[in-house]
Coordinates of C-alpha atoms in Angstrom, one line a residue:
X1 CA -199.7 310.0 225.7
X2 CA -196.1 309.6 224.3
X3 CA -194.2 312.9 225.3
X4 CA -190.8 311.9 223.3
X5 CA -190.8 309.5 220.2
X6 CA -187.0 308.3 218.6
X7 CA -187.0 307.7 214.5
X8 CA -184.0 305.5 213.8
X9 CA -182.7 305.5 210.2
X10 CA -182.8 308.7 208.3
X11 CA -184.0 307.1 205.1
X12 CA -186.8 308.4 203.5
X13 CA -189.4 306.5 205.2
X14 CA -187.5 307.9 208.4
X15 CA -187.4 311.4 207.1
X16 CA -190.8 311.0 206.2
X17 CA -192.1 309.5 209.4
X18 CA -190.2 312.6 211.4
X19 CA -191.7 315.2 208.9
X20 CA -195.2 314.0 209.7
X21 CA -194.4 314.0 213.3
X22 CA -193.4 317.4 213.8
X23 CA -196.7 318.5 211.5
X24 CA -199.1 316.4 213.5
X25 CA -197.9 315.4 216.6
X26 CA -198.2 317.7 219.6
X27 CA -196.0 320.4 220.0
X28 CA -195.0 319.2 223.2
X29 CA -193.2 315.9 221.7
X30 CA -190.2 315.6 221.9
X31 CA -189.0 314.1 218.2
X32 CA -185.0 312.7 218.0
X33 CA -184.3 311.4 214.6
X34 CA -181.3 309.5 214.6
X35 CA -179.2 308.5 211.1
X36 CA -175.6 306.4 211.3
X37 CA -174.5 308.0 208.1
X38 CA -173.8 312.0 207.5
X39 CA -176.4 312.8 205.1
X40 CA -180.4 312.1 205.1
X41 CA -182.4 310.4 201.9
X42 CA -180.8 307.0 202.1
X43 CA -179.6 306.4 198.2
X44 CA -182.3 309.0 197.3
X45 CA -178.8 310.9 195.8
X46 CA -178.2 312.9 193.0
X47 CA -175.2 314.7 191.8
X48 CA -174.1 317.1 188.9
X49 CA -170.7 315.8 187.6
X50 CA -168.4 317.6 185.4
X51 CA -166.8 315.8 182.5
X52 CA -165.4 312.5 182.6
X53 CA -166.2 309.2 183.9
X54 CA -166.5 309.0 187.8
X55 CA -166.4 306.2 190.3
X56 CA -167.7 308.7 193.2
X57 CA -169.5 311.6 193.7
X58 CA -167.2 314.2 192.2
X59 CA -167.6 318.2 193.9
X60 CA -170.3 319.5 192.0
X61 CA -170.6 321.3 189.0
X62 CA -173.4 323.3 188.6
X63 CA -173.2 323.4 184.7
X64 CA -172.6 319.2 184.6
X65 CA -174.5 316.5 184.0
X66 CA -177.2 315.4 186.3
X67 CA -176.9 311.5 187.7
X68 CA -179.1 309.7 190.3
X69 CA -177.8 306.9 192.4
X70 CA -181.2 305.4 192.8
X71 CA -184.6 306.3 191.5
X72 CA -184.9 308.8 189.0
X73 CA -188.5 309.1 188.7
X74 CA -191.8 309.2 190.7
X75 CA -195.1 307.8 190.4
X76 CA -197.7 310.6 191.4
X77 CA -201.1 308.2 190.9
X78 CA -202.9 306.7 193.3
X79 CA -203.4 307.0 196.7
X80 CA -199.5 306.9 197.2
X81 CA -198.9 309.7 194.7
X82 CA -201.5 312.1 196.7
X83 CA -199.7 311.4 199.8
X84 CA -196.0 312.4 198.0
X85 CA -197.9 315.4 195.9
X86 CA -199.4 317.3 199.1
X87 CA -195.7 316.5 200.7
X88 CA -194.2 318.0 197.9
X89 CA -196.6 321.0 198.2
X90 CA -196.7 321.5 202.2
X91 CA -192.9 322.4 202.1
X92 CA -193.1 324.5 198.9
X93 CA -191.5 322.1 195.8
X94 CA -194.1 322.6 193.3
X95 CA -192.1 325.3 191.4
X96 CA -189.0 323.1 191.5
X97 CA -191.1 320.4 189.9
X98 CA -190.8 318.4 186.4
X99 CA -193.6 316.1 185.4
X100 CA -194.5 314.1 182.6
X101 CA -198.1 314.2 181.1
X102 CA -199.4 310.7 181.0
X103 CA -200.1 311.1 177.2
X104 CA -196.5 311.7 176.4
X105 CA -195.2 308.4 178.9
X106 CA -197.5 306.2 176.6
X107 CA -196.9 307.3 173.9
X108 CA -193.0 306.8 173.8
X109 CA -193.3 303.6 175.5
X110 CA -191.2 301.0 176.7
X111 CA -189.3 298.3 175.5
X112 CA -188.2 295.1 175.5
X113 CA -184.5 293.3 174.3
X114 CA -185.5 289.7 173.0
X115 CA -184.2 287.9 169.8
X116 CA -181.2 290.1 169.2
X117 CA -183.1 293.2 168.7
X118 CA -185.3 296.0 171.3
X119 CA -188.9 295.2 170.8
X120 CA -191.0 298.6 171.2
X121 CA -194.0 297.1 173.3
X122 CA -197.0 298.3 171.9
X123 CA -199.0 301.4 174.0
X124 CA -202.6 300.2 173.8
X125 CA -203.6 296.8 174.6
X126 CA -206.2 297.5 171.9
X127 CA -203.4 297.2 169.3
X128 CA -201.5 293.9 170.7
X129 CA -203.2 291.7 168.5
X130 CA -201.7 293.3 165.0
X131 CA -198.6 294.0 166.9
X132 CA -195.3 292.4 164.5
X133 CA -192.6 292.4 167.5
X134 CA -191.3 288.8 168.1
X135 CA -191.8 289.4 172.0
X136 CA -195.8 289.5 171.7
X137 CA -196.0 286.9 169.3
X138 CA -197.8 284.6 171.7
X139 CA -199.1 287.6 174.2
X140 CA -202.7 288.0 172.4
X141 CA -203.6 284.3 172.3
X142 CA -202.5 284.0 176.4
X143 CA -204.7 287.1 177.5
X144 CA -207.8 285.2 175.3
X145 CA -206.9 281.8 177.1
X146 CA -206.5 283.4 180.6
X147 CA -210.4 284.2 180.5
X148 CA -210.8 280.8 180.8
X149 CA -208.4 279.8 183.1
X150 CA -210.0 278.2 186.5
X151 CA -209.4 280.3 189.8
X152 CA -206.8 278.8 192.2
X153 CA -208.6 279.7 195.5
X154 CA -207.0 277.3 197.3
X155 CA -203.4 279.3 197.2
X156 CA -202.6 281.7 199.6
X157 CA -199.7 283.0 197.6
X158 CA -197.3 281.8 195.0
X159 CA -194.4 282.7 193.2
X160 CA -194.8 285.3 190.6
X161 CA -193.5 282.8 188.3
X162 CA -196.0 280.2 188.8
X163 CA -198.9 282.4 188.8
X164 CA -198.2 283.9 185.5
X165 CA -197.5 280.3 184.0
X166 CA -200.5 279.4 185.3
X167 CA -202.6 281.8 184.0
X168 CA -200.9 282.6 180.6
X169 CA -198.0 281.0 179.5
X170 CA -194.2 280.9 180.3
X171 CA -193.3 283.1 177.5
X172 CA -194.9 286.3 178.8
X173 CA -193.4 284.8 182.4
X174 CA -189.9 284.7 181.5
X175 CA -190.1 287.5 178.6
X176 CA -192.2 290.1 179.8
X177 CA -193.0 290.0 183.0
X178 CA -189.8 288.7 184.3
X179 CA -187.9 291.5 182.7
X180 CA -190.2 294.0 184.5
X181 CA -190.7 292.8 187.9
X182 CA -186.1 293.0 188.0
X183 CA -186.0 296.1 186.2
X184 CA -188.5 297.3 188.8
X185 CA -187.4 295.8 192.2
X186 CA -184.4 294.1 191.0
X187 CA -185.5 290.8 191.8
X188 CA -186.5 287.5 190.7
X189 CA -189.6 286.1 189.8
X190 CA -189.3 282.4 190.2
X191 CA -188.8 283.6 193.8
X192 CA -190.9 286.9 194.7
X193 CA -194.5 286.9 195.9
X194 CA -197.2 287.9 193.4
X195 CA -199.4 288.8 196.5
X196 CA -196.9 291.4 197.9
X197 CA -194.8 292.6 194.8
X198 CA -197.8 292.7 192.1
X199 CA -201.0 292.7 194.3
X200 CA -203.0 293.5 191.6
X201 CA -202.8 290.9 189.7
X202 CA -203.3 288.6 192.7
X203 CA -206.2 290.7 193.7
X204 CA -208.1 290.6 190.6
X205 CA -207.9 286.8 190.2
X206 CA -209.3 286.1 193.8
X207 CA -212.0 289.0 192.6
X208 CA -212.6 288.4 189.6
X209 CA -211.5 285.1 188.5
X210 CA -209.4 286.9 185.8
X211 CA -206.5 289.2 185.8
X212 CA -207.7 289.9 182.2
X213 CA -211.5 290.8 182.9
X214 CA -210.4 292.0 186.2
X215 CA -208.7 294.5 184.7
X216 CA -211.0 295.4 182.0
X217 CA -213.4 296.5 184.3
X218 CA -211.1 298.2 187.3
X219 CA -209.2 300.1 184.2
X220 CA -206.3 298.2 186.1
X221 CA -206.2 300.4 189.2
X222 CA -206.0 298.4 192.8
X223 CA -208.7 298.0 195.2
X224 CA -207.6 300.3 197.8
X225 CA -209.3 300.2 201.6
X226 CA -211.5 302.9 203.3
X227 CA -208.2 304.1 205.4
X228 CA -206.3 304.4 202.0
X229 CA -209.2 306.5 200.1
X230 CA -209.3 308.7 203.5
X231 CA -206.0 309.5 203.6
X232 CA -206.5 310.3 199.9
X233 CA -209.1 312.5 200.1
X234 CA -206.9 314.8 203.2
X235 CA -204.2 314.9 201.3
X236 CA -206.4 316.5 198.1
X237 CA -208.7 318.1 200.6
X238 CA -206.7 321.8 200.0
X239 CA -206.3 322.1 196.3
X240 CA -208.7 319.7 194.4
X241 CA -207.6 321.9 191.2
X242 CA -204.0 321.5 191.5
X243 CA -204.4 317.6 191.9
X244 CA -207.2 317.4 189.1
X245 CA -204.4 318.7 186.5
X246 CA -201.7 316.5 188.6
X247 CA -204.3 313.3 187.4
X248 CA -202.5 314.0 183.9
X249 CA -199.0 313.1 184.9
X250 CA -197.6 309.7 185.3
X251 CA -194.5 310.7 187.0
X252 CA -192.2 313.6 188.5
X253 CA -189.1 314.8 189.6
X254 CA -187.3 317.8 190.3
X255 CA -184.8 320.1 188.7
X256 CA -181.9 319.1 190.6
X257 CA -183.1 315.8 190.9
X258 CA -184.9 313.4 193.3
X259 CA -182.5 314.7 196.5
X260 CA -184.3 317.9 196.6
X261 CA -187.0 316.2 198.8
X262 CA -185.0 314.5 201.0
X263 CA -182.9 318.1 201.8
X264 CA -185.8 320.1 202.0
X265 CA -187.7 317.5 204.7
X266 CA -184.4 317.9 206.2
X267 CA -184.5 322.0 206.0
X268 CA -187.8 321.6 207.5
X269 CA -186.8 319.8 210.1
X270 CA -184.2 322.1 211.1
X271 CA -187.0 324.5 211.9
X272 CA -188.5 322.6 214.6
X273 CA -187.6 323.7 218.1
X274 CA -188.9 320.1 219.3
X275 CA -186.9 318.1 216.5
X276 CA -183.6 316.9 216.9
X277 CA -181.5 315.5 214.3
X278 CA -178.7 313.4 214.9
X279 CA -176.5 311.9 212.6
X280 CA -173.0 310.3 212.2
X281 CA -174.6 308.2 215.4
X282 CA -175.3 304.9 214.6
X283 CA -177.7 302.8 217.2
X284 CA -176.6 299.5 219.3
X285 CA -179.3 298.6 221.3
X286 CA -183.3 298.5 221.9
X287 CA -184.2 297.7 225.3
X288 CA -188.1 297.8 226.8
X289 CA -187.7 298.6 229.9
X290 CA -190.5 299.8 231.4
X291 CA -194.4 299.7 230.7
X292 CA -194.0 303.4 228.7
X293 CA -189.5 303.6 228.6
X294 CA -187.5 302.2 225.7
X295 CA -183.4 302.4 226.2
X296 CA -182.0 303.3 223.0
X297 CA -177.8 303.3 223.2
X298 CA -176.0 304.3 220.4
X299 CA -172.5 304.9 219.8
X300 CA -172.7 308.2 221.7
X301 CA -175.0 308.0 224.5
X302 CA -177.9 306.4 226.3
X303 CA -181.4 307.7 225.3
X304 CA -184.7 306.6 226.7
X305 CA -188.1 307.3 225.2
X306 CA -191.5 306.4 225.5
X307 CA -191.8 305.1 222.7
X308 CA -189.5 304.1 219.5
X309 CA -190.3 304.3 215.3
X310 CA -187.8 301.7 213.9
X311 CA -187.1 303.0 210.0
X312 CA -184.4 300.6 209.9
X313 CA -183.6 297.9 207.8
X314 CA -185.7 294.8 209.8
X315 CA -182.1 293.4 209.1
X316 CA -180.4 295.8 211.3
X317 CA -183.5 296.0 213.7
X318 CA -182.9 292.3 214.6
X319 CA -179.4 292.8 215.9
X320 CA -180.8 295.5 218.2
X321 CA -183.4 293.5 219.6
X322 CA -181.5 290.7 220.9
X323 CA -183.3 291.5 224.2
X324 CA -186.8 291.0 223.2
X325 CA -186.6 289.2 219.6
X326 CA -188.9 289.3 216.8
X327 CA -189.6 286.7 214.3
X328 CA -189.1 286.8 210.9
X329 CA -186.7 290.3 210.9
X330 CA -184.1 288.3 208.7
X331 CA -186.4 286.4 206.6
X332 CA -186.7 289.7 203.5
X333 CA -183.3 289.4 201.9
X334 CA -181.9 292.6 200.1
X335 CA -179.9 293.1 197.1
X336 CA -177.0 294.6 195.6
X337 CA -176.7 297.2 192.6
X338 CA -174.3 298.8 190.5
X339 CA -175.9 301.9 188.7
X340 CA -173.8 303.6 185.7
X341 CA -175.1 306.8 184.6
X342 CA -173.6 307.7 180.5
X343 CA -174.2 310.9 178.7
X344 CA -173.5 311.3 175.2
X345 CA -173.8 313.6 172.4
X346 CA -177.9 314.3 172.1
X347 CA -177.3 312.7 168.1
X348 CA -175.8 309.6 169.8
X349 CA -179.2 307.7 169.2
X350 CA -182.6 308.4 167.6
X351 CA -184.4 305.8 170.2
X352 CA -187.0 307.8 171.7
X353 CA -188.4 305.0 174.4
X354 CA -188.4 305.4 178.1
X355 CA -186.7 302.4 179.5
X356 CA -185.7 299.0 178.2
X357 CA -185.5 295.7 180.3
X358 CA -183.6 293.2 179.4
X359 CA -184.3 288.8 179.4
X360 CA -184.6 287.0 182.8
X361 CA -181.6 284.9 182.7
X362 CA -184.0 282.0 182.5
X363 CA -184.8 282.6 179.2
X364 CA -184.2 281.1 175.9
X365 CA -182.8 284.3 174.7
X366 CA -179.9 285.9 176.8
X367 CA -178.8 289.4 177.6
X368 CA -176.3 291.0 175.9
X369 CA -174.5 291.8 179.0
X370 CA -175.4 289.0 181.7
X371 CA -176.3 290.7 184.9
X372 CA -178.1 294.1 183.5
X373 CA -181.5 294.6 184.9
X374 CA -182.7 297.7 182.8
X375 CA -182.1 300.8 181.1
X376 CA -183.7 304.0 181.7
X377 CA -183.3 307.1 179.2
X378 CA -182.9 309.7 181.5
X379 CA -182.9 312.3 178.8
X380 CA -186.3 311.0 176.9
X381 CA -188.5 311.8 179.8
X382 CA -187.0 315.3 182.3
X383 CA -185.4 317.2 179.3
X384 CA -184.9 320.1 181.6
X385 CA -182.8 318.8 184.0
X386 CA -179.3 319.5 182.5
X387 CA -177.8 322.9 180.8
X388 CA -177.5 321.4 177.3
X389 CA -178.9 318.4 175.7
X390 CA -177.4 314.9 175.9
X391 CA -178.9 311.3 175.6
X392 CA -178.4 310.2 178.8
X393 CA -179.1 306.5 180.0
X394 CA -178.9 304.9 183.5
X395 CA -177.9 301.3 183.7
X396 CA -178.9 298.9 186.6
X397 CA -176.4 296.1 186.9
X398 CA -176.5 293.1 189.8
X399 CA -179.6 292.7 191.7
X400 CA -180.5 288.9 191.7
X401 CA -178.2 288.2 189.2
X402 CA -175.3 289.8 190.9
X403 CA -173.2 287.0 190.3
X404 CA -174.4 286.6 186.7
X405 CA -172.1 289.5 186.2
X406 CA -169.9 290.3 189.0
X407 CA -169.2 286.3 190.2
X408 CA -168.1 286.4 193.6
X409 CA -166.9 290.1 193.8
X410 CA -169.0 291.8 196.9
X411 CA -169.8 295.1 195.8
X412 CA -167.4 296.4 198.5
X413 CA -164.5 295.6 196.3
X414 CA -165.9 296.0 193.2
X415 CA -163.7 298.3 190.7
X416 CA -166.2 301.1 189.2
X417 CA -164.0 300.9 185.7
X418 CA -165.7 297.2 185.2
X419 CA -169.1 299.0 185.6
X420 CA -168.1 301.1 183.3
X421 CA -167.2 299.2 180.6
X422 CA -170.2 296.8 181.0
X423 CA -172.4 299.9 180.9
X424 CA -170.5 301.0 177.5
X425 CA -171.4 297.8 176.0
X426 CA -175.3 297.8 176.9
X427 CA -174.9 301.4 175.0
X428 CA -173.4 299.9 171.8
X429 CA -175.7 296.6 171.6
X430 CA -179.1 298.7 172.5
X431 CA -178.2 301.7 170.6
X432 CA -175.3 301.2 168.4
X433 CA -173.0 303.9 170.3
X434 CA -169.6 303.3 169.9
X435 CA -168.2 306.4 171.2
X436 CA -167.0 307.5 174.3
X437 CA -169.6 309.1 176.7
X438 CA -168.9 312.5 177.8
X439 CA -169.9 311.9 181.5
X440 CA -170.4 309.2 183.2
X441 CA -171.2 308.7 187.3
X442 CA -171.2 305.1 188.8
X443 CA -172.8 304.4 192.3
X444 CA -172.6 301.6 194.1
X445 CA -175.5 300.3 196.2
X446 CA -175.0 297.9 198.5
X447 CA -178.8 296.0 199.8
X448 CA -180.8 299.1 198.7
X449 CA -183.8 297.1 197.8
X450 CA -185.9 294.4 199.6
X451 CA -187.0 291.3 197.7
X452 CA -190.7 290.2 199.3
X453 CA -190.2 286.4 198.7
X454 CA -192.8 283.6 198.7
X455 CA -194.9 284.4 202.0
X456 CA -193.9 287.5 202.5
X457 CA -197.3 288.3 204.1
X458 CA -198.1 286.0 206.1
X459 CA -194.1 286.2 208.2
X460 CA -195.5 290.1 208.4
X461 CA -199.0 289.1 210.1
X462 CA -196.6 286.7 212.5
X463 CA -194.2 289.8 212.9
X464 CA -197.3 292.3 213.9
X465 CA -199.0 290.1 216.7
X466 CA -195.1 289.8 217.7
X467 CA -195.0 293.6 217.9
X468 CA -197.9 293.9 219.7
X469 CA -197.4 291.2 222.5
X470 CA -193.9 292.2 223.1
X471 CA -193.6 295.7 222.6
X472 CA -196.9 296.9 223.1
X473 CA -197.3 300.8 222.3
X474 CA -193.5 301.2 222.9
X475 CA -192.5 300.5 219.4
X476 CA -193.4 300.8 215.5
X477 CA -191.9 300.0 212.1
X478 CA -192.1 301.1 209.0
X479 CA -190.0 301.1 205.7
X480 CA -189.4 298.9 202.6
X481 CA -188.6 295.5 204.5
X482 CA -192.3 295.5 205.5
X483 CA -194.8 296.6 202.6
X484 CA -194.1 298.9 199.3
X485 CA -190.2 300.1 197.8
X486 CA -191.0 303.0 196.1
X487 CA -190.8 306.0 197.5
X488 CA -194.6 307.2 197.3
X489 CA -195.0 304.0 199.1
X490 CA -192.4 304.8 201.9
X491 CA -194.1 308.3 202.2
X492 CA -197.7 306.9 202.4
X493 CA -197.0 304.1 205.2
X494 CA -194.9 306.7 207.2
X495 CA -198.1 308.8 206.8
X496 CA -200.0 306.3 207.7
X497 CA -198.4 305.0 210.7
X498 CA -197.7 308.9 212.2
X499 CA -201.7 309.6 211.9
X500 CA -201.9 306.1 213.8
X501 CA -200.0 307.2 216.3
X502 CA -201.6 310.4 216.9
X503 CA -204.9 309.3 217.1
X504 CA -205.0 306.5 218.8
X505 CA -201.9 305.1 219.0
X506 CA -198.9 305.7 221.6
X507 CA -199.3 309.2 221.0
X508 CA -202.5 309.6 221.1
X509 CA -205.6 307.9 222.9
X510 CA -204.1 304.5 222.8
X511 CA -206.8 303.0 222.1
X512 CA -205.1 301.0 219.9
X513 CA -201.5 299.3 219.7
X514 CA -200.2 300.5 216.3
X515 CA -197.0 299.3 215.1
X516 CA -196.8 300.3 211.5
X517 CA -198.1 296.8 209.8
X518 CA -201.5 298.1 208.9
X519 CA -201.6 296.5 205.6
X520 CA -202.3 293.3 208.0
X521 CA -205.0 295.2 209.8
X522 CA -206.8 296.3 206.5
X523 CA -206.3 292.8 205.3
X524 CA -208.2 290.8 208.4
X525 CA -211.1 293.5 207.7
X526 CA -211.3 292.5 204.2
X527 CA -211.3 288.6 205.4
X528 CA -213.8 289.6 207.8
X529 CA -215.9 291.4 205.4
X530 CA -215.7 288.1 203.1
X531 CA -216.6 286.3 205.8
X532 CA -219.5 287.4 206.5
X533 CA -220.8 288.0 202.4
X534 CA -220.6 284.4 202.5
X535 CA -222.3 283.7 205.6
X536 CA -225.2 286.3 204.2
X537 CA -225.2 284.2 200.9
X538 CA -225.7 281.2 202.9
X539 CA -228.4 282.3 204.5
X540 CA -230.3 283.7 201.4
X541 CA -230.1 280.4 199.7
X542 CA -231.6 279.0 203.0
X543 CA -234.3 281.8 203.1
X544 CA -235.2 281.2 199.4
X545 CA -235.1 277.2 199.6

């Protein structure tokens, strides 16, 4: 058994994977979480500016605006939102909460800019097919035709793009979905994986034959494997009431925004007499170098540990592991983002929506402002969140089409005033504001987001039977380069792998060699399981013939 454990990278899956550490590992453990910048969260940041228009995070005003630097919003369904919601309880957030009732999401809906105009997407699917808006002209006829549509069984994956044109049509690829999948991971679909960015969809096709009966009769929720209903069920084992009402919300956040989790893991923390939390340290090497001893130098001092939780960037991992490589720890590219946060006058505009997503630059109809991703209305959903009423919108510039906008600028040296003034034209074309916000906060994040390209799954099954022939139970990994970029997702796997550990892992029994990549694991099951349906079918048509 493990008696000291290093988390590298303070992100939140980091944060997370320490939290759950020092709540379910021995007491004896010795935890070190180590972080290269000064603060914990990763570009989980919010800030409260005064007014003006702000390039950086300005000393904070208690009475300003509130602005996040990355996700704004949280999604508290599913097996994923269970894990974040007991989290959220366990260190005593619940009263600094702010939800949003599912009913209420719906019903303002979202929307989409195509022909000129914003196209309000209808909230039923019921209603599509005497919906007027140009964008679902074609939408009704593609869902009848995709019940038709022959499975591919013969694909292991494919680009989103190609599976959508293959089971509807390109319009709804390069007009709806398109729009959604970059205004969601900031990425493109002619390149990303359906299997890893929208299982669903690939999962209901394999099960079904068709996404569009699939989803009639799963209500469109994903499959999810015995370990994830499990962890489910512990996580709403100590207030089924509470998380029967928190069924009725389709997303939260917190009165001074999404950073309060991130400091109050970090408060926790600091109440552990076997946690240490080091930051401003930034790590240079991973060296196995013994059967249970991992060197870990950083830019302060040698360390060793028995065994090592990598929350880094698999980018960043690979230049620490020269040593003993691992494949494929370059091979998920990450992008850039400029984010411009606008408040105005709470008359400034009578659009009521949630978000709006603008054309993939494929498309026959281009964006207003080449280069914007989406735009979320920060005011129309957490209206409690600032002092005084504003219409408040957050605009996501760069992603895949950084150069779309930005040409050749790296976002090093881009000027925060062009941001600006791209940001302050998506608010006159969308919303007809001409006016001069009152505050304004630009952040600039440099590759905050993994893109899970074509194959994405299988380079992670080579990458896990790397793990465990080189490393054994010495090391781990979890985080957005492997499986899920939200943050419920980043809480869940860090869940996940810490239970792992502590059962039967390194820290535990070790019984089993667990490294974090347990989507893989649950995967081969469900192969296995198929395997042997079909061999049963076989043999019952043999029995019966």
């Amino acid at each position: 058994m493990a008696s000291s454990i290093a988390v590298l990278g303070g992100g939140i899956s980091g944060l997370s994977a320490a939290y759950y550490l020092a709540r379910f590992a021995p007491r004896t453990t010795k935890i070190v979480l180590i972080e290269s910048s000064r603060n914990l969260g990763g570009w989980l940041k919010s800030n409260r500016v005064p007014p003006g228009l702000h390039s950086s995070a300005p000393v904070a005003d208690e009475k300003g605006v509130l602005f996040e630097s990355g996700p704004h919003i949280m999604n508290p369904r599913g097996t994923s939102g269970a894990v974040l919601l007991e989290m959220v309880k366990d260190v005593c957030l619940t009263k600094e909460m702010l939800t949003i009732n599912s009913s209420d999401y719906i019903e303002k809906g979202r929307s989409i800019y195509y022909k000129d105009q914003v196209n309000v997407l209808p909230t039923h699917l019921t209603s599509l097919w005497k919906d007027k808006s140009p964008v679902t002209k074609s939408v009704f006829r593609a869902i009848l035709r995709e019940c038709f549509v022959v499975k591919n069984a013969g694909l292991l994956d494919e680009t989103i793009y190609d599976f959508v044109c293959r089971r509807f049509n390109q319009h709804v690829a390069l007009n709806i979905v398109g729009p959604y999948v970059q205004g969601m991971v900031l990425g493109d679909i002619k390149a990303l994986s359906v299997r890893s960015v929208l299982p669903l969809l690939y999962d209901l096709e394999q099960e079904y034959r068709s996404v569009t009966i699939g989803y009639y009769r799963t209500g469109g929720r994903r499959r999810e494997g015995f370990r994830e209903r499990g962890l489910a069920a512990r996580a709403r084992r100590d207030d089924p009431v509470w998380f029967g009402q928190a069924d009725e919300w389709s997303g939260i956040s917190f009165k001074q925004g999404v950073q309060t989790l991130p400091d109050r893991l970090s408060a926790y923390l600091s109440q552990c007499e076997n946690v240490e939390v080091r930051l401003d340290e930034s790590v240079e090497r991973i060296d196995p170098v013994g059967e249970n001893d991992v060197k870990v130098t950083t830019s302060r001092s040698t360390m060793h540990f028995e065994h090592v939780l990598s929350a880094l960037p698999s980018a960043t991992l690979h230049e620490l592991t020269s040593s003993c490589p691992l494949p494929h720890l370059t091979s998920t590219p990450c992008v850039d983002v400029a984010v411009a946060g606008l408040a105005y006058p709470s008359t400034a505009s009578n659009y009521t929506g949630n978000s709006i997503v603008l054309p993939h630059p494929d498309s026959d109809y281009k964006s207003p402002v080449p280069g914007t991703l989406s735009v979320d209305c920060n005011s129309n959903n957490f209206l409690h969140q600032d002092h005084e009423p504003h219409f408040k919108i957050t605009t996501a510039f760069g992603g895949h089409q950084w150069k779309n906008i930005f040409g050749t600028t790296r976002i090093q040296q881009l000027d925060p005033q062009l941001v600006f003034k791209h940001a302050q034209e998506v608010a006159r074309v969308l919303f007809g504001i001409k006016d001069r916000p009152t505050h304004g906060m630009v952040s600039l994040n440099p590759k905050c987001l993994p893109q899970y390209t074509l194959g994405h799954e299988e380079r992670m099954g080579e990458l896990h039977n790397a793990l465990q022939t080189a490393y054994s139970h010495r090391m781990s990994v979890t985080g957005q380069s492997y499986f899920g970029t939200s943050v419920p997702e980043s809480v869940e796997n860090s869940r996940m792998l810490v239970e792992s550990l502590v059962v039967s892992g390194a820290l535990g029994s070790r019984e089993m060699m667990v490294n974090g990549l347990w989507q893989i694991e649950e995967n081969q099951r469900d192969e296995w399981k198929d395997s042997n349906r079909l061999s049963k079918s076989h043999i019952d048509i043999l029995l019966k013939s």
